[in-house]
Short mmCIF file of C-alpha atoms and ligand atoms in Angstrom, two decimals:
data_model
loop_
_atom_site.label_atom_id
_atom_site.label_comp_id
_atom_site.label_asym_id
_atom_site.label_seq_id
_atom_site.Cartn_x
_atom_site.Cartn_y
_atom_site.Cartn_z
CA MET P 1 17.36 21.90 -5.49
CA GLN P 2 20.42 20.12 -3.65
CA ALA P 3 21.74 17.19 -5.46
CA LEU P 4 20.57 13.56 -4.87
CA GLU P 5 22.73 10.77 -4.20
CA ILE P 6 22.19 7.25 -6.24
CA SER P 7 23.24 4.64 -4.46
CA TYR P 8 20.90 2.41 -6.49
CA SER P 9 23.67 3.16 -9.29
CA LYS P 10 26.41 1.11 -7.38
CA LEU P 11 24.12 -2.04 -8.76
CA PRO P 12 26.04 -3.86 -11.72
CA GLU P 13 24.22 -1.58 -14.82
CA ALA P 14 21.99 -4.48 -16.18
CA PHE P 15 19.69 -3.38 -12.89
CA TYR P 16 18.80 0.41 -14.38
CA THR P 17 19.17 2.60 -17.56
CA PRO P 18 20.71 6.42 -16.90
CA ILE P 19 17.70 8.18 -18.79
CA ALA P 20 16.36 11.75 -18.67
CA PRO P 21 12.29 12.40 -18.00
CA THR P 22 11.22 13.37 -21.21
CA PRO P 23 10.31 16.97 -20.63
CA VAL P 24 6.88 18.18 -20.53
CA LYS P 25 5.59 21.38 -23.05
CA ALA P 26 3.58 22.93 -19.43
CA PRO P 27 3.54 21.89 -15.88
CA ARG P 28 1.24 22.87 -13.63
CA LEU P 29 1.68 22.00 -9.94
CA VAL P 30 -1.38 20.60 -8.46
CA ILE P 31 -1.03 19.86 -4.93
CA PHE P 32 2.81 19.69 -3.08
CA ASN P 33 2.51 17.69 0.04
CA HIS P 34 4.38 20.95 2.24
CA ALA P 35 4.43 18.74 5.21
CA LEU P 36 6.27 15.59 3.41
CA ALA P 37 9.33 17.98 1.77
CA THR P 38 9.75 19.38 5.15
CA SER P 39 10.33 15.29 7.11
CA LEU P 40 12.40 14.76 4.47
CA GLY P 41 14.37 17.80 4.65
CA LEU P 42 14.65 18.73 1.05
CA SER P 43 15.02 22.51 0.00
CA LEU P 44 13.02 23.51 -2.93
CA PRO P 45 11.84 26.76 -4.20
CA GLU P 46 9.08 27.08 -2.62
CA THR P 47 7.56 30.45 -2.93
CA ASN P 48 7.76 29.67 -6.95
CA LEU P 49 4.95 27.52 -7.53
CA ASP P 50 6.51 27.06 -11.74
CA ASP P 51 10.23 26.19 -10.36
CA LEU P 52 8.41 23.85 -8.36
CA ALA P 53 6.50 22.80 -11.41
CA GLN P 54 9.69 22.71 -13.22
CA PHE P 55 10.90 20.48 -10.48
CA PHE P 56 7.80 17.67 -10.71
CA SER P 57 7.67 17.24 -13.69
CA GLY P 58 11.69 16.79 -15.03
CA ASN P 59 12.12 19.82 -16.80
CA ALA P 60 14.50 21.29 -13.95
CA LEU P 61 16.70 18.71 -12.71
CA PRO P 62 18.64 18.85 -9.69
CA GLU P 63 22.11 20.06 -9.55
CA GLY P 64 24.19 16.91 -10.98
CA SER P 65 21.88 14.50 -10.98
CA THR P 66 21.33 10.93 -13.60
CA PRO P 67 17.66 9.89 -13.44
CA ILE P 68 17.83 6.14 -14.09
CA ALA P 69 15.15 3.59 -14.54
CA GLN P 70 15.12 0.55 -12.78
CA ALA P 71 15.15 -3.19 -14.35
CA TYR P 72 12.80 -5.54 -12.65
CA ALA P 73 10.44 -8.64 -13.54
CA GLY P 74 7.38 -10.00 -12.26
CA HIS P 75 4.64 -12.48 -11.89
CA GLN P 76 1.90 -10.44 -13.50
CA PHE P 77 -1.39 -12.46 -12.05
CA GLY P 78 0.57 -15.14 -12.38
CA HIS P 79 2.78 -15.01 -15.29
CA PHE P 80 6.39 -14.50 -15.36
CA THR P 81 7.45 -11.55 -17.45
CA MET P 82 10.16 -8.89 -18.03
CA LEU P 83 9.73 -5.05 -16.91
CA GLY P 84 11.26 -2.04 -15.70
CA ASP P 85 10.50 1.26 -14.96
CA GLY P 86 8.12 1.95 -18.41
CA ARG P 87 7.07 5.47 -16.96
CA ALA P 88 9.29 6.04 -14.33
CA HIS P 89 12.33 8.23 -13.69
CA LEU P 90 14.38 7.61 -10.22
CA LEU P 91 15.74 11.08 -9.59
CA GLY P 92 17.30 10.34 -6.71
CA GLU P 93 17.93 9.36 -3.37
CA LYS P 94 17.55 11.67 -0.06
CA VAL P 95 19.23 11.11 3.29
CA THR P 96 16.59 12.86 5.54
CA PRO P 97 18.29 14.66 8.89
CA ASP P 98 17.28 11.68 10.63
CA GLY P 99 19.97 9.63 8.49
CA GLN P 100 17.01 8.05 6.43
CA ARG P 101 17.16 7.33 2.92
CA TYR P 102 14.31 8.17 0.82
CA ASP P 103 13.95 7.26 -3.17
CA ILE P 104 12.57 10.00 -5.35
CA GLN P 105 10.92 8.91 -8.11
CA LEU P 106 8.54 10.65 -11.07
CA LYS P 107 5.93 8.65 -12.59
CA GLY P 108 4.51 9.70 -15.80
CA SER P 109 8.05 11.25 -16.86
CA GLY P 110 8.48 9.69 -20.04
CA PRO P 111 9.46 6.46 -21.71
CA THR P 112 11.59 4.58 -20.71
CA PRO P 113 13.62 1.17 -22.69
CA TYR P 114 11.51 0.03 -20.71
CA SER P 115 8.24 1.29 -22.02
CA ARG P 116 7.45 -1.56 -23.99
CA ARG P 117 4.04 -0.69 -25.79
CA GLY P 118 3.41 2.42 -22.88
CA ASP P 119 3.01 6.10 -24.04
CA GLY P 120 5.27 6.39 -20.86
CA ARG P 121 2.89 8.62 -19.12
CA ALA P 122 0.15 8.90 -16.49
CA ALA P 123 -3.19 10.83 -16.74
CA LEU P 124 -4.19 13.26 -13.79
CA ALA P 125 -7.14 11.06 -11.85
CA PRO P 126 -5.08 7.91 -11.72
CA MET P 127 -1.96 9.39 -10.28
CA LEU P 128 -4.39 12.52 -7.33
CA ARG P 129 -6.16 8.54 -6.41
CA GLU P 130 -2.81 7.17 -5.30
CA TYR P 131 -2.15 10.75 -3.74
CA LEU P 132 -4.86 10.64 -1.64
CA ILE P 133 -5.12 6.68 -1.03
CA SER P 134 -1.08 6.90 0.02
CA GLU P 135 -1.61 8.90 2.51
CA ALA P 136 -4.96 7.73 3.92
CA MET P 137 -2.69 4.39 4.59
CA HIS P 138 0.06 6.76 5.64
CA ALA P 139 -2.27 8.56 7.98
CA LEU P 140 -4.36 5.25 8.98
CA GLY P 141 -0.32 4.26 10.48
CA ILE P 142 0.12 1.38 7.26
CA PRO P 143 3.21 1.67 6.11
CA THR P 144 3.52 2.70 2.05
CA THR P 145 5.65 5.12 -0.76
CA ARG P 146 4.29 8.65 0.09
CA SER P 147 2.94 11.23 -2.13
CA LEU P 148 4.96 14.62 -2.34
CA ALA P 149 3.28 15.98 -5.72
CA VAL P 150 1.51 16.01 -8.87
CA VAL P 151 1.60 18.08 -11.37
CA THR P 152 -0.02 18.52 -14.85
CA THR P 153 2.19 18.53 -18.10
CA GLY P 154 -0.04 20.86 -20.25
CA GLU P 155 -0.21 17.37 -22.41
CA THR P 156 -2.71 14.82 -23.27
CA VAL P 157 -2.72 11.33 -22.77
CA ILE P 158 -5.14 9.06 -24.56
CA ARG P 159 -6.57 6.52 -22.23
CA ASP P 160 -10.38 5.33 -22.62
CA THR P 161 -10.51 8.85 -24.21
CA VAL P 162 -8.55 12.18 -23.86
CA ARG P 163 -7.03 12.65 -20.49
CA HIS P 164 -5.48 16.03 -18.71
CA GLY P 165 -1.03 14.04 -18.43
CA ALA P 166 0.08 14.79 -15.09
CA ILE P 167 3.38 13.31 -12.79
CA LEU P 168 3.35 11.97 -9.66
CA THR P 169 6.20 12.43 -7.57
CA ARG P 170 6.53 9.28 -5.36
CA VAL P 171 8.68 8.68 -1.66
CA ALA P 172 9.99 5.46 -1.34
CA ALA P 173 12.15 3.55 1.09
CA SER P 174 13.31 2.27 -1.33
CA HIS P 175 11.72 0.60 -4.77
CA ILE P 176 13.28 -2.49 -4.51
CA ARG P 177 10.86 -5.00 -5.59
CA VAL P 178 10.56 -8.73 -5.44
CA GLY P 179 10.46 -8.37 -8.85
CA THR P 180 13.80 -6.50 -8.48
CA PHE P 181 14.99 -10.48 -7.01
CA GLU P 182 13.37 -12.41 -10.26
CA TYR P 183 15.24 -10.19 -12.47
CA ALA P 184 18.68 -11.59 -11.70
CA ALA P 185 17.30 -14.70 -11.02
CA ALA P 186 15.97 -15.24 -14.22
CA ARG P 187 19.31 -13.74 -15.91
CA GLU P 188 21.01 -16.19 -14.08
CA ASP P 189 23.41 -14.16 -12.45
CA THR P 190 24.10 -14.62 -8.77
CA GLU P 191 26.91 -12.76 -8.90
CA GLY P 192 24.28 -9.00 -9.64
CA LEU P 193 21.69 -11.19 -7.40
CA LYS P 194 24.23 -11.48 -3.79
CA ALA P 195 25.03 -7.93 -4.88
CA LEU P 196 20.87 -6.75 -5.47
CA ALA P 197 21.02 -8.81 -1.88
CA ASP P 198 23.29 -7.39 -0.27
CA TYR P 199 22.45 -3.69 -0.89
CA GLY P 200 18.84 -4.65 0.05
CA ILE P 201 20.21 -6.18 3.99
CA THR P 202 21.87 -2.89 4.21
CA ARG P 203 19.07 -0.22 3.33
CA HIS P 204 16.55 -1.85 4.59
CA TYR P 205 17.77 -4.34 7.13
CA PRO P 206 21.19 -3.88 8.45
CA GLU P 207 21.50 -4.86 11.67
CA LEU P 208 21.55 -8.27 9.71
CA SER P 209 24.08 -8.03 7.81
CA THR P 210 26.55 -9.39 10.68
CA GLN P 211 24.52 -12.56 11.53
CA ASP P 212 25.61 -15.97 10.70
CA ALA P 213 23.34 -16.82 7.53
CA PRO P 214 22.42 -13.32 6.58
CA TYR P 215 20.26 -14.68 3.33
CA LEU P 216 17.97 -16.77 5.57
CA ALA P 217 17.82 -13.92 7.58
CA PHE P 218 16.60 -11.65 5.35
CA LEU P 219 14.34 -13.62 3.44
CA ASN P 220 12.94 -14.21 7.00
CA ALA P 221 12.79 -10.09 8.03
CA VAL P 222 11.15 -9.24 4.60
CA ILE P 223 8.23 -12.54 5.09
CA GLU P 224 7.14 -10.67 8.60
CA ARG P 225 7.01 -7.47 7.10
CA GLN P 226 5.16 -8.42 4.26
CA ALA P 227 2.77 -10.82 6.47
CA LYS P 228 2.29 -7.63 9.22
CA LEU P 229 1.88 -5.27 5.87
CA VAL P 230 -1.37 -7.73 4.97
CA ALA P 231 -2.40 -8.45 7.90
CA SER P 232 -2.93 -3.92 8.25
CA TRP P 233 -4.54 -4.05 4.98
CA MET P 234 -7.06 -6.40 6.04
CA HIS P 235 -8.06 -4.68 9.71
CA VAL P 236 -9.05 -1.75 6.88
CA GLY P 237 -10.66 -3.40 4.40
CA PHE P 238 -7.67 -2.39 1.78
CA ILE P 239 -7.86 -4.61 -1.33
CA HIS P 240 -4.87 -3.56 -2.71
CA GLY P 241 -5.98 -5.14 -6.34
CA VAL P 242 -2.92 -6.36 -7.96
CA MET P 243 -0.49 -7.80 -6.14
CA ASN P 244 2.36 -8.85 -8.58
CA THR P 245 5.37 -9.76 -7.75
CA ASP P 246 6.35 -6.85 -9.01
CA ASN P 247 4.10 -4.66 -6.61
CA MET P 248 5.51 -5.74 -3.99
CA THR P 249 8.60 -4.50 -2.22
CA ILE P 250 10.97 -5.85 0.07
CA SER P 251 11.11 -2.90 2.79
CA GLY P 252 7.51 -3.67 3.32
CA GLU P 253 6.20 -0.85 1.95
CA THR P 254 2.84 -1.20 0.30
CA ILE P 255 3.41 0.38 -3.49
CA ASP P 256 1.31 0.84 -6.72
CA TYR P 257 -1.71 2.46 -6.21
CA GLY P 258 -3.40 1.09 -9.62
CA PRO P 259 -7.04 -0.53 -8.89
CA CYS P 260 -6.62 -0.66 -5.25
CA ALA P 261 -9.70 0.40 -3.34
CA PHE P 262 -11.43 -0.11 0.55
CA MET P 263 -14.45 -1.78 0.58
CA ASP P 264 -17.84 -0.20 2.11
CA ARG P 265 -20.02 -3.64 3.23
CA PHE P 266 -17.78 -6.32 4.34
CA ALA P 267 -17.55 -9.17 2.13
CA MET P 268 -14.19 -11.83 1.50
CA ASP P 269 -14.57 -12.37 -2.03
CA THR P 270 -14.70 -8.40 -2.92
CA VAL P 271 -12.93 -7.39 -6.08
CA PHE P 272 -13.18 -4.13 -7.40
CA SER P 273 -10.23 -4.49 -9.77
CA SER P 274 -11.83 -4.81 -14.01
CA ILE P 275 -8.76 -6.58 -15.21
CA ASP P 276 -9.05 -9.36 -12.18
CA ARG P 277 -11.52 -11.33 -13.85
CA ASN P 278 -11.72 -15.13 -11.53
CA GLY P 279 -10.40 -12.80 -8.22
CA ARG P 280 -7.06 -13.93 -7.51
CA TYR P 281 -6.47 -10.73 -6.09
CA ALA P 282 -9.80 -10.46 -3.67
CA PHE P 283 -9.83 -9.38 -0.22
CA GLY P 284 -9.59 -12.36 1.10
CA ASN P 285 -7.14 -13.58 -0.84
CA GLN P 286 -4.81 -11.05 0.28
CA ALA P 287 -2.97 -13.12 2.74
CA SER P 288 -2.17 -16.74 0.64
CA ILE P 289 -1.31 -14.80 -2.69
CA ALA P 290 1.50 -12.68 -0.18
CA GLN P 291 2.64 -16.04 0.80
CA TRP P 292 2.45 -17.08 -3.24
CA ASN P 293 4.81 -13.41 -3.54
CA LEU P 294 7.49 -14.56 -1.15
CA ALA P 295 7.79 -17.96 -2.29
CA CYS P 296 9.39 -15.96 -5.58
CA PHE P 297 11.13 -14.56 -3.85
CA ALA P 298 12.44 -16.97 -1.95
CA LYS P 299 12.84 -18.89 -5.17
CA THR P 300 15.50 -16.61 -5.92
CA LEU P 301 17.48 -16.46 -3.10
CA LEU P 302 17.77 -20.00 -3.29
CA PRO P 303 22.07 -19.93 -4.90
CA LEU P 304 22.76 -17.80 -1.44
CA LEU P 305 20.82 -19.67 0.92
CA ASP P 306 23.02 -22.92 0.45
CA GLU P 307 25.34 -24.29 -2.26
CA ASP P 308 23.15 -27.70 -2.07
CA ILE P 309 20.68 -26.69 -3.67
CA SER P 310 18.27 -29.31 -1.86
CA ARG P 311 19.54 -27.98 1.80
CA ALA P 312 18.50 -24.50 0.44
CA THR P 313 15.00 -25.67 -0.71
CA ASP P 314 14.60 -27.05 3.06
CA LEU P 315 15.49 -23.98 4.56
CA ALA P 316 12.98 -21.92 1.93
CA ASP P 317 10.22 -24.04 2.66
CA VAL P 318 10.45 -23.44 6.62
CA ALA P 319 11.08 -19.69 5.99
CA ILE P 320 7.69 -19.66 3.86
CA GLU P 321 5.58 -21.97 6.24
CA GLY P 322 6.60 -19.48 9.08
CA TYR P 323 4.57 -16.57 7.31
CA SER P 324 0.90 -18.69 8.51
CA THR P 325 1.91 -17.49 11.63
CA VAL P 326 3.54 -14.15 11.63
CA PHE P 327 0.37 -13.51 9.22
CA ASN P 328 -2.44 -14.82 11.94
CA ASP P 329 -0.43 -13.20 15.05
CA ALA P 330 -0.44 -10.59 13.46
CA TRP P 331 -4.21 -10.51 11.80
CA ILE P 332 -5.68 -11.51 15.58
CA SER P 333 -3.77 -8.82 17.20
CA GLY P 334 -5.21 -6.62 15.33
CA MET P 335 -8.59 -7.92 15.66
CA ARG P 336 -8.26 -7.84 19.62
CA ARG P 337 -7.60 -4.45 19.39
CA LYS P 338 -10.59 -3.64 17.25
CA LEU P 339 -13.00 -5.01 19.36
CA GLY P 340 -11.05 -3.31 22.38
CA LEU P 341 -10.05 -7.11 23.71
CA PHE P 342 -7.10 -6.67 26.25
CA GLY P 343 -5.01 -10.03 26.59
CA GLU P 344 -5.55 -13.28 24.99
CA GLU P 345 -8.28 -16.16 24.95
CA ALA P 346 -8.56 -19.41 23.47
CA ASP P 347 -11.88 -18.52 22.07
CA ASP P 348 -10.93 -14.94 20.64
CA LEU P 349 -10.41 -16.16 17.01
CA PRO P 350 -14.07 -17.46 17.48
CA LEU P 351 -15.70 -14.15 18.48
CA MET P 352 -13.80 -12.31 15.63
CA GLN P 353 -15.07 -14.90 12.90
CA SER P 354 -18.42 -15.11 14.23
CA LEU P 355 -18.72 -11.45 13.78
CA LEU P 356 -17.65 -11.29 10.35
CA GLU P 357 -19.90 -14.11 9.56
CA TRP P 358 -22.76 -12.00 10.38
CA MET P 359 -21.17 -9.27 9.10
CA GLN P 360 -20.90 -10.80 5.28
CA LYS P 361 -24.60 -11.93 5.87
CA THR P 362 -25.71 -9.09 6.66
CA ASP P 363 -23.88 -6.16 4.29
CA ALA P 364 -22.71 -4.40 7.26
CA ASP P 365 -20.10 -1.64 6.75
CA TYR P 366 -16.50 -3.06 7.56
CA THR P 367 -15.86 0.40 8.63
CA ILE P 368 -19.15 1.79 10.72
CA THR P 369 -19.29 -1.85 12.41
CA PHE P 370 -16.79 -1.54 14.84
CA ARG P 371 -17.06 2.38 15.62
CA ASP P 372 -20.43 1.16 16.27
CA LEU P 373 -19.43 -1.15 18.60
CA ILE P 374 -18.38 1.99 20.64
CA THR P 375 -21.24 1.81 23.03
CA LYS P 376 -22.26 0.18 26.47
CA THR P 377 -25.62 -1.20 25.48
CA LEU P 378 -26.19 -2.77 21.77
CA PRO P 379 -25.43 -0.72 19.70
CA ILE P 380 -28.45 1.62 17.99
CA GLY P 381 -29.70 0.19 13.93
CA GLU P 382 -32.32 -2.42 13.29
CA THR P 383 -29.61 -4.65 11.79
CA TYR P 384 -27.81 -5.21 15.68
CA GLN P 385 -31.44 -6.74 16.84
CA SER P 386 -31.05 -9.76 15.38
CA GLN P 387 -31.24 -12.40 17.25
CA THR P 388 -27.60 -13.17 15.78
CA PHE P 389 -26.40 -10.10 16.81
CA ARG P 390 -28.04 -9.88 20.20
CA ASP P 391 -25.63 -13.52 21.05
CA TRP P 392 -22.72 -12.90 19.42
CA HIS P 393 -23.00 -8.84 21.39
CA THR P 394 -23.49 -10.92 25.03
CA ARG P 395 -20.41 -13.18 24.34
CA TRP P 396 -17.72 -9.97 23.11
CA GLN P 397 -19.56 -8.54 26.90
CA ALA P 398 -18.61 -11.48 28.18
CA ARG P 399 -14.99 -11.33 27.36
CA LEU P 400 -14.49 -7.65 27.52
CA GLY P 401 -15.78 -8.69 31.66
CA ARG P 402 -12.56 -10.34 31.71
CA ASN P 403 -10.75 -7.85 30.41
CA ALA P 404 -7.46 -7.30 32.81
CA LYS P 405 -8.34 -3.18 32.22
CA PRO P 406 -12.40 -1.12 32.83
CA LEU P 407 -13.87 -1.09 29.84
CA LYS P 408 -13.08 2.92 29.42
CA SER P 409 -9.35 1.29 27.87
CA SER P 410 -11.12 -0.72 25.56
CA PHE P 411 -13.29 1.84 24.51
CA CYS P 412 -9.94 4.16 23.86
CA LEU P 413 -8.54 1.03 22.52
CA MET P 414 -11.13 0.98 19.84
CA ARG P 415 -11.28 4.55 19.04
CA ALA P 416 -7.30 4.43 18.34
CA ASN P 417 -7.87 0.97 15.75
CA ASN P 418 -10.77 1.84 13.89
CA PRO P 419 -10.83 4.35 11.58
CA VAL P 420 -13.80 6.44 10.57
CA ILE P 421 -12.83 7.59 7.62
CA ILE P 422 -11.70 5.74 4.85
CA PRO P 423 -11.43 6.76 1.60
CA ARG P 424 -14.59 5.83 0.25
CA ASN P 425 -14.97 4.39 -3.59
CA GLN P 426 -18.28 6.73 -4.10
CA TYR P 427 -16.75 9.96 -2.57
CA VAL P 428 -13.07 8.98 -4.15
CA GLU P 429 -14.33 9.14 -7.28
CA ASP P 430 -16.58 11.98 -7.16
CA ALA P 431 -13.59 13.83 -5.44
CA LEU P 432 -11.37 12.89 -8.76
CA THR P 433 -13.98 13.89 -11.34
CA ALA P 434 -14.42 17.55 -10.41
CA ALA P 435 -10.65 17.48 -10.08
CA GLU P 436 -9.95 16.49 -13.72
CA GLN P 437 -12.67 19.19 -14.42
CA GLY P 438 -10.90 21.18 -12.43
CA ASN P 439 -12.01 21.96 -9.81
CA LEU P 440 -10.47 20.43 -6.60
CA THR P 441 -12.82 21.61 -3.48
CA LEU P 442 -13.60 17.79 -2.92
CA PHE P 443 -10.49 16.50 -3.64
CA HIS P 444 -8.77 19.06 -0.87
CA ALA P 445 -11.59 18.65 1.66
CA LEU P 446 -11.79 14.83 1.67
CA LEU P 447 -7.86 14.65 1.54
CA LYS P 448 -7.38 16.67 4.77
CA ALA P 449 -10.26 14.17 6.13
CA VAL P 450 -9.01 11.04 5.48
CA GLN P 451 -5.30 12.49 6.87
CA HIS P 452 -6.95 12.50 10.48
CA PRO P 453 -8.66 9.32 9.82
CA PHE P 454 -9.24 8.29 13.83
CA ASP P 455 -11.06 11.44 14.51
CA GLU P 456 -14.86 12.29 14.68
CA THR P 457 -15.64 15.75 13.48
CA GLU P 458 -17.43 18.28 12.24
CA THR P 459 -16.11 18.75 9.28
CA ASN P 460 -15.59 15.02 8.50
CA THR P 461 -19.64 14.01 9.25
CA GLY P 462 -20.02 13.48 5.00
CA PHE P 463 -17.34 10.94 4.23
CA ARG P 464 -17.91 9.33 7.51
CA LYS P 465 -20.94 7.88 6.23
CA ALA P 466 -21.65 4.62 4.06
CA PRO P 467 -22.50 6.27 0.63
CA PRO P 468 -25.82 6.34 -0.10
CA HIS P 469 -25.22 4.49 -3.50
CA SER P 470 -22.40 1.93 -2.65
CA ASN P 471 -22.65 0.27 -5.28
CA PRO P 472 -21.07 -3.49 -5.36
CA ASN P 473 -20.17 -3.46 -9.06
CA PHE P 474 -17.66 -0.31 -8.17
CA GLN P 475 -14.76 -1.31 -10.07
CA THR P 476 -11.61 0.23 -10.58
CA PHE P 477 -9.11 0.18 -13.55
CA CYS P 478 -5.01 -0.56 -13.92
CA GLY P 479 -3.63 2.86 -13.03
CA THR P 480 -3.49 4.95 -16.18
P1 AMP K 501 1.32 -1.15 -12.96
O1 AMP K 501 0.59 -2.10 -13.51
O2 AMP K 501 1.23 -0.04 -12.81
O3 AMP K 501 2.04 -2.25 -11.48
O4 AMP K 501 2.82 -1.74 -14.41
C1 AMP K 501 3.35 -2.76 -14.50
C2 AMP K 501 4.40 -1.97 -15.93
O5 AMP K 501 3.95 -1.61 -16.70
C3 AMP K 501 5.20 -1.54 -14.88
O6 AMP K 501 6.50 -1.59 -15.88
C4 AMP K 501 5.36 0.10 -15.76
O7 AMP K 501 6.76 0.41 -15.66
C5 AMP K 501 4.43 -0.85 -16.67
N1 AMP K 501 3.42 0.28 -17.56
C6 AMP K 501 2.59 1.04 -16.83
N2 AMP K 501 1.98 1.44 -17.32
C7 AMP K 501 3.16 2.17 -18.70
C8 AMP K 501 2.76 3.60 -19.09
N3 AMP K 501 1.40 4.11 -19.48
N4 AMP K 501 3.58 3.68 -20.25
C9 AMP K 501 4.54 2.74 -20.07
N5 AMP K 501 4.86 1.76 -19.76
C10 AMP K 501 3.76 1.65 -18.39
MG1 MG K 502 3.63 -1.31 -10.51
#
């Protein structure tokens, strides 16, 4: 493996700690993302599984590399805390053949100075869960960190019970978080903050560096990417579950697949995370929580926005208010695609809202309902016979009739924007339970299905159905 760069180390030392992963006893490769490795241009010893396991466990480091753990802070459920990579090591950055720079990070690779009371390790099921769901998100066209490999360590970790230890290799446009900026701001280190902002701009928004007010442009650009990201979650029923500011990137990628889950039945108040007792991060709260997080981000940038604090605050306020417009536009545009609507009409929003209200009242499956609509007649099924649904259907048909394009084009648009496959909780849990017992057959089958979420094939029929025992009380546990 050739040496990796770490441009991040050029930031002031307070932003990271050089530290190597703690070697593990008997690493074994569980899964490896060949396609991703190829697109990154990584030259790995692909033929030798043991060598790969050594590499993805951190036992063998790329030539000349000095791994680091990154410092950051964050608002966790609204409360500010100093954090940092407590169980992750940035091995380095890979510049791809087409010039994109990606972080290659091990997660579960041992303790760091930021571990607090944690053991620095991870268990197999949550790491496979991150692998599966991040790959599903990527296939759905949603910006996300990716997963390159999972290895078991040959060691155990103590969680609810004794579990297999594992390490995930995560690939990200960067790991700079809103919380990284909060970390700099909390240290009242304006020089460091400026260095971080300049680094973030160079790495993710290089076109802004020549603007008159680059930091305000940076704030607006992050707001825009995050607003669009959260809108795209809403379109597929994704619930992040732990939208703390340390789990929000400035690149606009989804990060940190701990207690996340997709909802089966449509309900705005859906919460799966066992630790989210008050529903702060419920499905329907995600848009406003993202805005709250972005306000935290804006606050950190104040010293860079204007020398005069009240002028800086005004600029930040306007930027944060602008979030709602970007989010609403992105959400409505995506819903138009889901409903096959071309052009814009004033009544499009109430049309969407009526359908969602009906879905919520009837416990309709969010994913299946949109696919069922792709038919010239009333969809087949008992629930679609009700007068409420028929009335809605008539309105929608009338709207489709006013499209400038033929029905065929609407159905085409709907097929491309309404997945048949999402990683449903029941199937994910079944696959992970079997994987923990050493049987990866179901995991591989589900992974293959979620990697082609818009294709109706013979092999994915099982995963397209709503699970028979779809449990409204299903709970996810924070990624451990
Ligand atoms: P998360 O909820 O996964 O975003 O993690 C929040 C913070 O807890 C981060 O700083 C993690 O690095 C840290 N953390 C989570 N699990 C562990 C662990 N097992 N050992 C050490 N730190 C951890
Ligand atoms: Mg996190």
